[in-house]
Tab-separated table of C-alpha atoms and ligand atoms in Angstrom:
chain	number	residue	atom	x	y	z
A	19	MET	CA	88.749	132.122	77.733
A	20	LEU	CA	89.414	128.670	78.983
A	21	CYS	CA	91.857	128.208	81.880
A	22	PRO	CA	92.657	125.327	81.786
A	23	LEU	CA	92.217	124.699	78.029
A	24	ASN	CA	92.189	121.034	77.130
A	25	TYR	CA	94.790	120.805	74.306
A	26	LYS	CA	93.487	117.292	73.401
A	27	ARG	CA	90.148	118.722	72.311
A	28	VAL	CA	90.753	122.048	70.640
A	29	GLU	CA	91.121	122.751	66.994
A	30	LYS	CA	94.855	123.321	66.257
A	31	PRO	CA	96.567	125.614	65.912
A	32	LEU	CA	94.534	128.065	68.120
A	33	PRO	CA	93.203	131.036	66.086
A	34	TRP	CA	95.081	133.672	67.972
A	35	ASP	CA	97.310	136.226	66.161
A	36	GLU	CA	98.562	138.132	69.012
A	37	VAL	CA	99.591	136.399	72.159
A	38	LEU	CA	101.711	136.892	75.291
A	39	VAL	CA	102.973	133.624	76.577
A	40	GLU	CA	104.478	132.687	79.942
A	41	ILE	CA	106.303	129.335	80.331
A	42	GLY	CA	106.160	127.708	83.801
A	43	PHE	CA	104.038	130.261	85.514
A	44	GLY	CA	104.069	128.649	88.936
A	45	ARG	CA	101.492	130.364	91.168
A	46	GLY	CA	100.404	132.697	88.264
A	47	ASP	CA	101.238	136.152	89.778
A	48	PHE	CA	103.101	137.364	86.788
A	49	LEU	CA	100.663	135.930	84.187
A	50	LEU	CA	97.761	137.705	85.984
A	51	ARG	CA	99.798	140.890	85.992
A	52	ILE	CA	100.523	140.814	82.216
A	53	ALA	CA	96.811	139.926	81.488
A	54	ASN	CA	95.751	142.888	83.556
A	55	ASP	CA	98.211	145.213	81.954
A	56	ASN	CA	97.233	144.148	78.343
A	57	PRO	CA	93.466	143.622	78.295
A	58	ASP	CA	93.310	143.395	74.509
A	59	VAL	CA	95.797	140.638	74.173
A	60	ILE	CA	95.548	136.996	75.323
A	61	ALA	CA	97.907	136.015	77.928
A	62	LEU	CA	98.501	132.215	77.678
A	63	GLY	CA	100.486	130.292	80.293
A	64	PHE	CA	101.948	126.752	80.118
A	65	GLU	CA	102.603	124.934	83.330
A	66	LEU	CA	103.347	121.280	84.248
A	67	SER	CA	102.191	121.401	87.722
A	68	GLY	CA	98.457	120.586	88.289
A	69	ILE	CA	98.578	122.583	91.609
A	70	GLY	CA	99.740	125.648	89.654
A	71	ILE	CA	96.976	125.269	87.178
A	72	GLU	CA	94.354	124.855	89.982
A	73	LYS	CA	95.574	127.879	91.812
A	74	LEU	CA	95.515	130.038	88.747
A	75	GLN	CA	92.103	128.842	87.708
A	76	LYS	CA	90.693	129.900	91.057
A	77	ARG	CA	92.399	133.382	90.887
A	78	VAL	CA	91.216	133.929	87.329
A	79	LYS	CA	87.622	133.140	88.230
A	80	SER	CA	87.541	135.248	91.345
A	81	ALA	CA	89.183	138.217	89.645
A	82	GLY	CA	86.893	137.734	86.619
A	83	ILE	CA	89.797	138.193	84.117
A	84	LYS	CA	88.701	137.325	80.510
A	85	ASN	CA	91.955	137.379	78.588
A	86	ILE	CA	93.853	134.579	80.332
A	87	SER	CA	94.229	131.048	79.174
A	88	CYS	CA	96.374	128.293	80.531
A	89	VAL	CA	97.379	124.685	79.488
A	90	ARG	CA	98.792	121.909	81.460
A	91	LEU	CA	101.556	120.878	79.066
A	92	ASP	CA	105.206	120.969	78.493
A	93	ALA	CA	105.512	124.378	76.796
A	94	TYR	CA	107.599	122.816	74.013
A	95	TRP	CA	104.742	120.736	72.880
A	96	GLY	CA	102.362	123.587	73.637
A	97	PHE	CA	104.113	125.922	71.158
A	98	HIS	CA	104.441	122.986	68.724
A	99	LEU	CA	100.768	122.032	68.736
A	100	LEU	CA	98.780	125.046	69.653
A	101	LEU	CA	100.363	128.275	68.431
A	102	LYS	CA	100.513	129.802	64.984
A	103	ASP	CA	103.803	130.949	63.497
A	104	ASN	CA	104.529	134.609	63.959
A	105	SER	CA	101.733	135.122	66.458
A	106	ILE	CA	103.490	135.815	69.715
A	107	ARG	CA	104.383	139.289	70.879
A	108	SER	CA	106.417	138.288	73.908
A	109	ILE	CA	107.505	135.119	75.691
A	110	TYR	CA	108.295	135.297	79.459
A	111	ILE	CA	110.257	132.597	81.344
A	112	ASN	CA	110.803	133.589	85.038
A	113	TYR	CA	113.266	131.606	87.074
A	114	PRO	CA	113.346	128.357	85.093
A	115	ASP	CA	114.801	125.162	86.498
A	116	PRO	CA	118.514	125.729	85.566
A	117	TRP	CA	119.465	121.939	85.126
A	118	PHE	CA	122.866	122.671	86.512
A	119	LYS	CA	124.693	119.631	85.093
A	120	ARG	CA	126.244	119.986	81.609
A	121	ARG	CA	124.784	116.602	80.567
A	122	ASP	CA	121.362	117.919	81.317
A	123	THR	CA	121.518	120.988	78.970
A	124	LYS	CA	119.065	119.472	76.510
A	125	ARG	CA	116.503	119.613	79.193
A	126	ARG	CA	116.790	123.387	79.570
A	127	VAL	CA	113.813	125.389	78.383
A	128	THR	CA	116.263	127.500	76.269
A	129	SER	CA	118.051	124.715	74.434
A	130	ARG	CA	118.689	125.453	70.690
A	131	GLU	CA	115.696	123.291	69.584
A	132	LYS	CA	113.311	125.122	71.973
A	133	LEU	CA	114.659	128.524	70.968
A	134	PHE	CA	114.161	127.623	67.342
A	135	LEU	CA	110.560	126.773	68.014
A	136	PHE	CA	110.120	129.978	70.041
A	137	SER	CA	111.575	131.987	67.173
A	138	LYS	CA	109.192	130.503	64.635
A	139	LYS	CA	106.281	131.408	66.818
A	140	LEU	CA	107.447	134.887	67.748
A	141	LYS	CA	106.468	137.840	65.562
A	142	LYS	CA	109.470	139.719	63.994
A	143	GLY	CA	110.567	142.203	66.591
A	144	GLY	CA	108.971	140.097	69.386
A	145	SER	CA	110.902	139.210	72.477
A	146	LEU	CA	111.845	136.353	74.731
A	147	TYR	CA	112.394	137.549	78.351
A	148	VAL	CA	114.299	135.274	80.693
A	149	ARG	CA	114.756	136.057	84.421
A	150	THR	CA	117.234	133.881	86.332
A	151	ASP	CA	119.416	133.904	89.471
A	152	HIS	CA	121.793	131.557	87.679
A	153	LEU	CA	124.183	133.427	85.479
A	154	PRO	CA	125.561	130.321	83.585
A	155	PHE	CA	121.925	129.603	82.551
A	156	ALA	CA	121.656	132.994	80.973
A	157	GLU	CA	125.095	132.577	79.315
A	158	PHE	CA	124.074	129.103	78.031
A	159	THR	CA	120.914	130.715	76.466
A	160	ILE	CA	123.015	133.326	74.752
A	161	GLU	CA	125.405	130.605	73.398
A	162	GLU	CA	122.407	128.704	71.988
A	163	ALA	CA	120.824	131.774	70.493
A	164	THR	CA	124.197	132.975	68.955
A	165	TRP	CA	124.543	129.419	67.435
A	166	LEU	CA	121.059	129.685	66.026
A	167	GLY	CA	121.172	133.185	64.731
A	168	GLY	CA	118.218	135.533	64.118
A	169	PHE	CA	118.270	137.079	67.693
A	170	GLU	CA	119.793	140.186	69.140
A	171	TYR	CA	120.351	140.016	72.932
A	172	GLU	CA	120.724	142.119	76.098
A	173	LEU	CA	121.800	140.748	79.499
A	174	ARG	CA	121.534	142.990	82.598
A	175	GLU	CA	121.512	142.657	86.334
A	176	LEU	CA	118.040	143.230	87.727
A	177	GLU	CA	117.734	145.910	90.438
A	178	THR	CA	114.437	145.333	92.054
A	179	SER	CA	113.034	145.155	95.473
A	180	GLU	CA	109.464	144.298	94.258
A	181	PRO	CA	109.398	140.624	93.493
A	182	LEU	CA	107.287	139.655	90.476
A	183	THR	CA	107.016	135.897	91.371
A	184	LYS	CA	107.337	133.531	94.337
A	185	TYR	CA	110.876	132.401	93.143
A	186	GLU	CA	111.977	136.088	92.765
A	187	ALA	CA	110.894	136.805	96.239
A	188	LYS	CA	112.756	133.738	97.393
A	189	TRP	CA	116.074	134.648	95.649
A	190	LEU	CA	115.789	138.285	96.734
A	191	SER	CA	115.254	137.282	100.291
A	192	GLN	CA	118.494	135.266	100.098
A	193	GLY	CA	120.338	138.303	98.563
A	194	ARG	CA	121.115	136.612	95.312
A	195	LYS	CA	121.922	138.534	92.212
A	196	LEU	CA	119.163	138.368	89.611
A	197	TYR	CA	119.533	138.744	85.773
A	198	GLN	CA	117.255	139.534	82.876
A	199	LEU	CA	118.093	138.319	79.471
A	200	THR	CA	116.153	139.718	76.509
A	201	LEU	CA	116.328	138.006	73.110
A	202	VAL	CA	114.766	140.025	70.220
A	203	LYS	CA	113.725	138.168	67.032
A	204	VAL	CA	115.411	140.082	64.233
A	205	GLY	CA	115.452	137.621	61.422
A	206	GLU	CA	115.463	133.968	60.407
A	207	THR	CA	117.402	131.314	62.324
A	208	LYS	CA	119.246	128.200	61.247
A	209	LEU	CA	116.741	125.415	60.514
A	210	ILE	CA	116.259	122.563	62.937
A	211	GLU	CA	113.937	119.705	61.937
A	212	LEU	CA	110.881	119.587	64.366
A	213	PRO	CA	109.066	116.390	65.362
A	214	LYS	CA	106.059	115.448	63.376
A	215	LEU	CA	102.949	114.582	65.388
A	216	LYS	CA	100.149	113.711	63.117
A	217	GLU	CA	96.710	114.062	64.537
A	218	VAL	CA	93.872	112.074	63.229
A	219	LYS	CA	90.014	113.070	63.414
A	220	GLU	CA	88.993	109.649	64.668
A	221	LEU	CA	90.363	106.553	66.181
A	222	PHE	CA	89.126	103.143	65.092
A	223	PRO	CA	88.621	100.165	67.342
A	224	VAL	CA	89.927	96.826	66.258
A	225	ARG	CA	87.507	93.902	66.143
A	226	ILE	CA	88.698	90.284	66.702
A	227	GLU	CA	86.381	87.375	66.102
A	228	GLY	CA	86.329	83.938	67.895
A	229	LYS	CA	89.693	84.221	69.637
A	230	GLU	CA	90.582	84.925	73.313
A	231	PRO	CA	93.221	87.525	74.435
A	232	HIS	CA	96.229	86.859	76.619
A	233	THR	CA	97.111	90.310	77.765
A	234	GLU	CA	99.286	88.869	80.625
A	235	SER	CA	101.954	87.985	78.080
A	236	LEU	CA	102.205	91.647	77.116
A	237	GLU	CA	102.968	93.099	80.626
A	238	GLY	CA	106.453	94.770	80.600
A	239	LYS	CA	106.838	94.491	76.729
A	240	GLU	CA	108.125	97.405	74.608
A	241	PHE	CA	107.469	97.806	70.883
A	242	LYS	CA	109.128	100.146	68.339
A	243	LEU	CA	106.319	101.316	66.167
A	244	GLU	CA	108.553	103.232	63.899
A	245	GLU	CA	111.751	105.364	64.174
A	246	GLY	CA	111.435	107.531	67.302
A	247	VAL	CA	108.178	105.957	68.344
A	248	TYR	CA	107.939	103.521	71.206
A	249	LEU	CA	105.071	101.841	73.021
A	250	ARG	CA	105.654	100.318	76.502
A	251	LEU	CA	103.014	98.241	78.178
A	252	PHE	CA	102.669	97.823	81.907
A	253	ARG	CA	100.172	95.987	84.058
A	254	ALA	CA	97.119	94.201	82.610
A	255	TYR	CA	93.821	94.107	84.608
A	256	ARG	CA	91.546	91.205	83.760
A	257	ARG	CA	87.904	90.371	84.111
A	258	PRO	CA	85.954	87.686	82.128
A	259	ASP	CA	84.531	90.017	79.480
A	260	SER	CA	86.824	93.063	79.629
A	261	GLU	CA	90.539	93.735	80.082
A	262	LEU	CA	92.728	96.746	80.446
A	263	ILE	CA	96.273	97.288	79.782
A	264	GLU	CA	98.284	100.340	80.773
A	265	ALA	CA	100.352	101.893	77.986
A	266	LEU	CA	102.995	104.544	77.478
A	267	LEU	CA	103.548	105.950	74.031
A	268	SER	CA	106.456	108.117	73.305
A	269	GLU	CA	106.425	109.896	69.822
A	270	GLU	CA	109.781	111.642	69.398
A	271	GLY	CA	109.709	112.533	73.142
A	272	PHE	CA	105.923	113.427	73.359
A	273	THR	CA	104.594	111.009	75.781
A	274	GLN	CA	101.142	109.879	76.569
A	275	ARG	CA	100.061	107.406	79.274
A	276	PHE	CA	96.627	105.674	78.826
A	277	PHE	CA	94.701	102.488	79.088
A	278	ILE	CA	93.797	100.211	76.208
A	279	GLU	CA	90.553	98.326	76.740
A	280	LEU	CA	89.627	94.888	75.371
A	281	ARG	CA	85.811	94.402	75.561
A	282	LYS	CA	83.944	91.222	74.702
A	283	LYS	CA	80.535	91.479	72.840
A	284	GLY	CA	79.154	88.111	71.947
A	285	ARG	CA	82.009	86.314	70.110
A	286	THR	CA	83.748	89.564	69.267
A	287	TRP	CA	86.461	91.303	71.201
A	288	ILE	CA	86.777	95.033	70.646
A	289	VAL	CA	90.140	96.729	71.256
A	290	ASP	CA	90.123	100.420	71.779
A	291	ILE	CA	91.416	103.305	73.942
A	292	SER	CA	89.583	103.103	77.321
A	293	PRO	CA	86.745	105.626	77.631
A	294	HIS	CA	88.369	106.650	80.870
A	295	SER	CA	91.670	107.727	79.042
A	296	GLU	CA	91.574	110.930	77.012
A	297	VAL	CA	94.369	110.989	74.507
A	298	LEU	CA	95.721	113.338	71.908
A	299	ARG	CA	94.525	111.417	68.806
A	300	THR	CA	97.605	110.838	66.760
A	301	GLU	CA	98.390	108.300	63.977
A	302	ASN	CA	100.706	106.522	66.364
A	303	ILE	CA	97.963	106.077	69.046
A	304	GLN	CA	96.018	104.228	66.295
A	305	LYS	CA	99.009	102.224	65.681
A	306	ALA	CA	99.449	101.336	69.369
A	307	VAL	CA	95.737	100.090	69.490
A	308	ASN	CA	96.440	97.998	66.338
A	309	ARG	CA	99.727	96.571	67.695
A	310	VAL	CA	98.096	95.642	71.138
A	311	ALA	CA	95.252	93.897	69.181
A	312	GLU	CA	97.679	92.029	67.090
A	313	ALA	CA	99.871	90.977	69.873
A	314	ALA	CA	97.214	90.150	72.448
A	315	PHE	CA	95.428	87.708	70.144
A	316	ARG	CA	98.558	86.090	68.670
A	317	PRO	CA	98.371	82.262	69.308
B	944	LIG	C1	111.330	127.297	89.467
B	944	LIG	S1	109.650	127.367	89.103
B	944	LIG	C2	109.333	128.987	88.773
B	944	LIG	C3	107.919	129.381	88.943
B	944	LIG	C4	107.540	130.844	88.597
B	944	LIG	N1	107.850	131.191	87.317
B	944	LIG	C5	108.172	131.726	89.630
B	944	LIG	O1	109.044	132.449	89.140
B	944	LIG	O2	107.831	131.721	90.734
B	944	LIG	C6	109.574	126.619	87.517
B	944	LIG	C7	108.159	126.338	87.007
B	944	LIG	O3	108.183	125.888	85.710
B	944	LIG	C8	107.343	124.749	85.463
B	944	LIG	N2	107.944	124.105	84.235
B	944	LIG	C9	109.125	123.504	84.138
B	944	LIG	N3	109.343	123.116	82.918
B	944	LIG	C10	108.208	123.456	82.190
B	944	LIG	C11	107.773	123.244	80.859
B	944	LIG	N4	108.605	122.597	79.998
B	944	LIG	N5	106.619	123.587	80.435
B	944	LIG	C12	105.838	124.333	81.364
B	944	LIG	N6	106.121	124.501	82.588
B	944	LIG	C13	107.330	124.016	83.070
B	944	LIG	C14	107.447	123.954	86.715
B	944	LIG	O4	106.372	123.122	86.942
B	944	LIG	C15	107.537	125.111	87.789
B	944	LIG	O5	106.249	125.511	88.268
């Protein structure tokens, strides 16, 4: 099993029909434990921190655990891109960032859009377990789940002296009260429209004959490629026969940062994703290449 697994390269969705998923595994103590306790099931972890991924990779290797996989990706997009509907037995979220301010509630890992997606991917009867030291976070999650429908819930105070994770140890040492919220998928939810990321098999370079680029004029520009899809260009790096421009593409909130390369071959310039940038190949990445080629060679 790959840990880390490169979500840009794998066939999607992954072929797994029975998965345990942890969101934000930190050091990985809990993920290792559920993998050990359930050797016949895949335990998949999503984590944004590269350090967390590296630490887990080392521990998985040295312990010789075969049923763990991990991905460095926002769990929301991980669920969206990688997991089959009705394939998850349990989802675990231990001590998520609470995003205290009301205006930040959309960022919370249990906002209604995310709960909707989790529900789609959970098997019927499957559960989402959230541990937190922040009671308003648990109450927020209950409000969101109640609005959505399709879940039963139980909220209880945790009585433990054996920490499961780094943050659990930290909060226990400070004498904080801890809570466990369990949401069980019992039926269908209200529908929420999900973003559409269209992957393509291949990206095609653009060829421009007999003109010279002026990437300097693109620095700092922003383009709307379609509704909800924005391309922002940063610094350009120029040499006589090759130029690079740094780009950020946001597709309904899924962001990718990469370089677009312009390379001269004879009288032809070839515009393509730099071989040093690996991207998730989407229709909009192709549009970004096309747009840069068009704009860079405009007289
Ligand atoms: C407060 S720490 C808790 C870590 C660990 N679960 C523990 O209890 O010690 C939250 C972790 O979630 C990760 N994280 C936050 N948002 C995430 C997301 N959308 N997808 C994946 N990981 C996320 C952060 O990088 C961080 O490691």
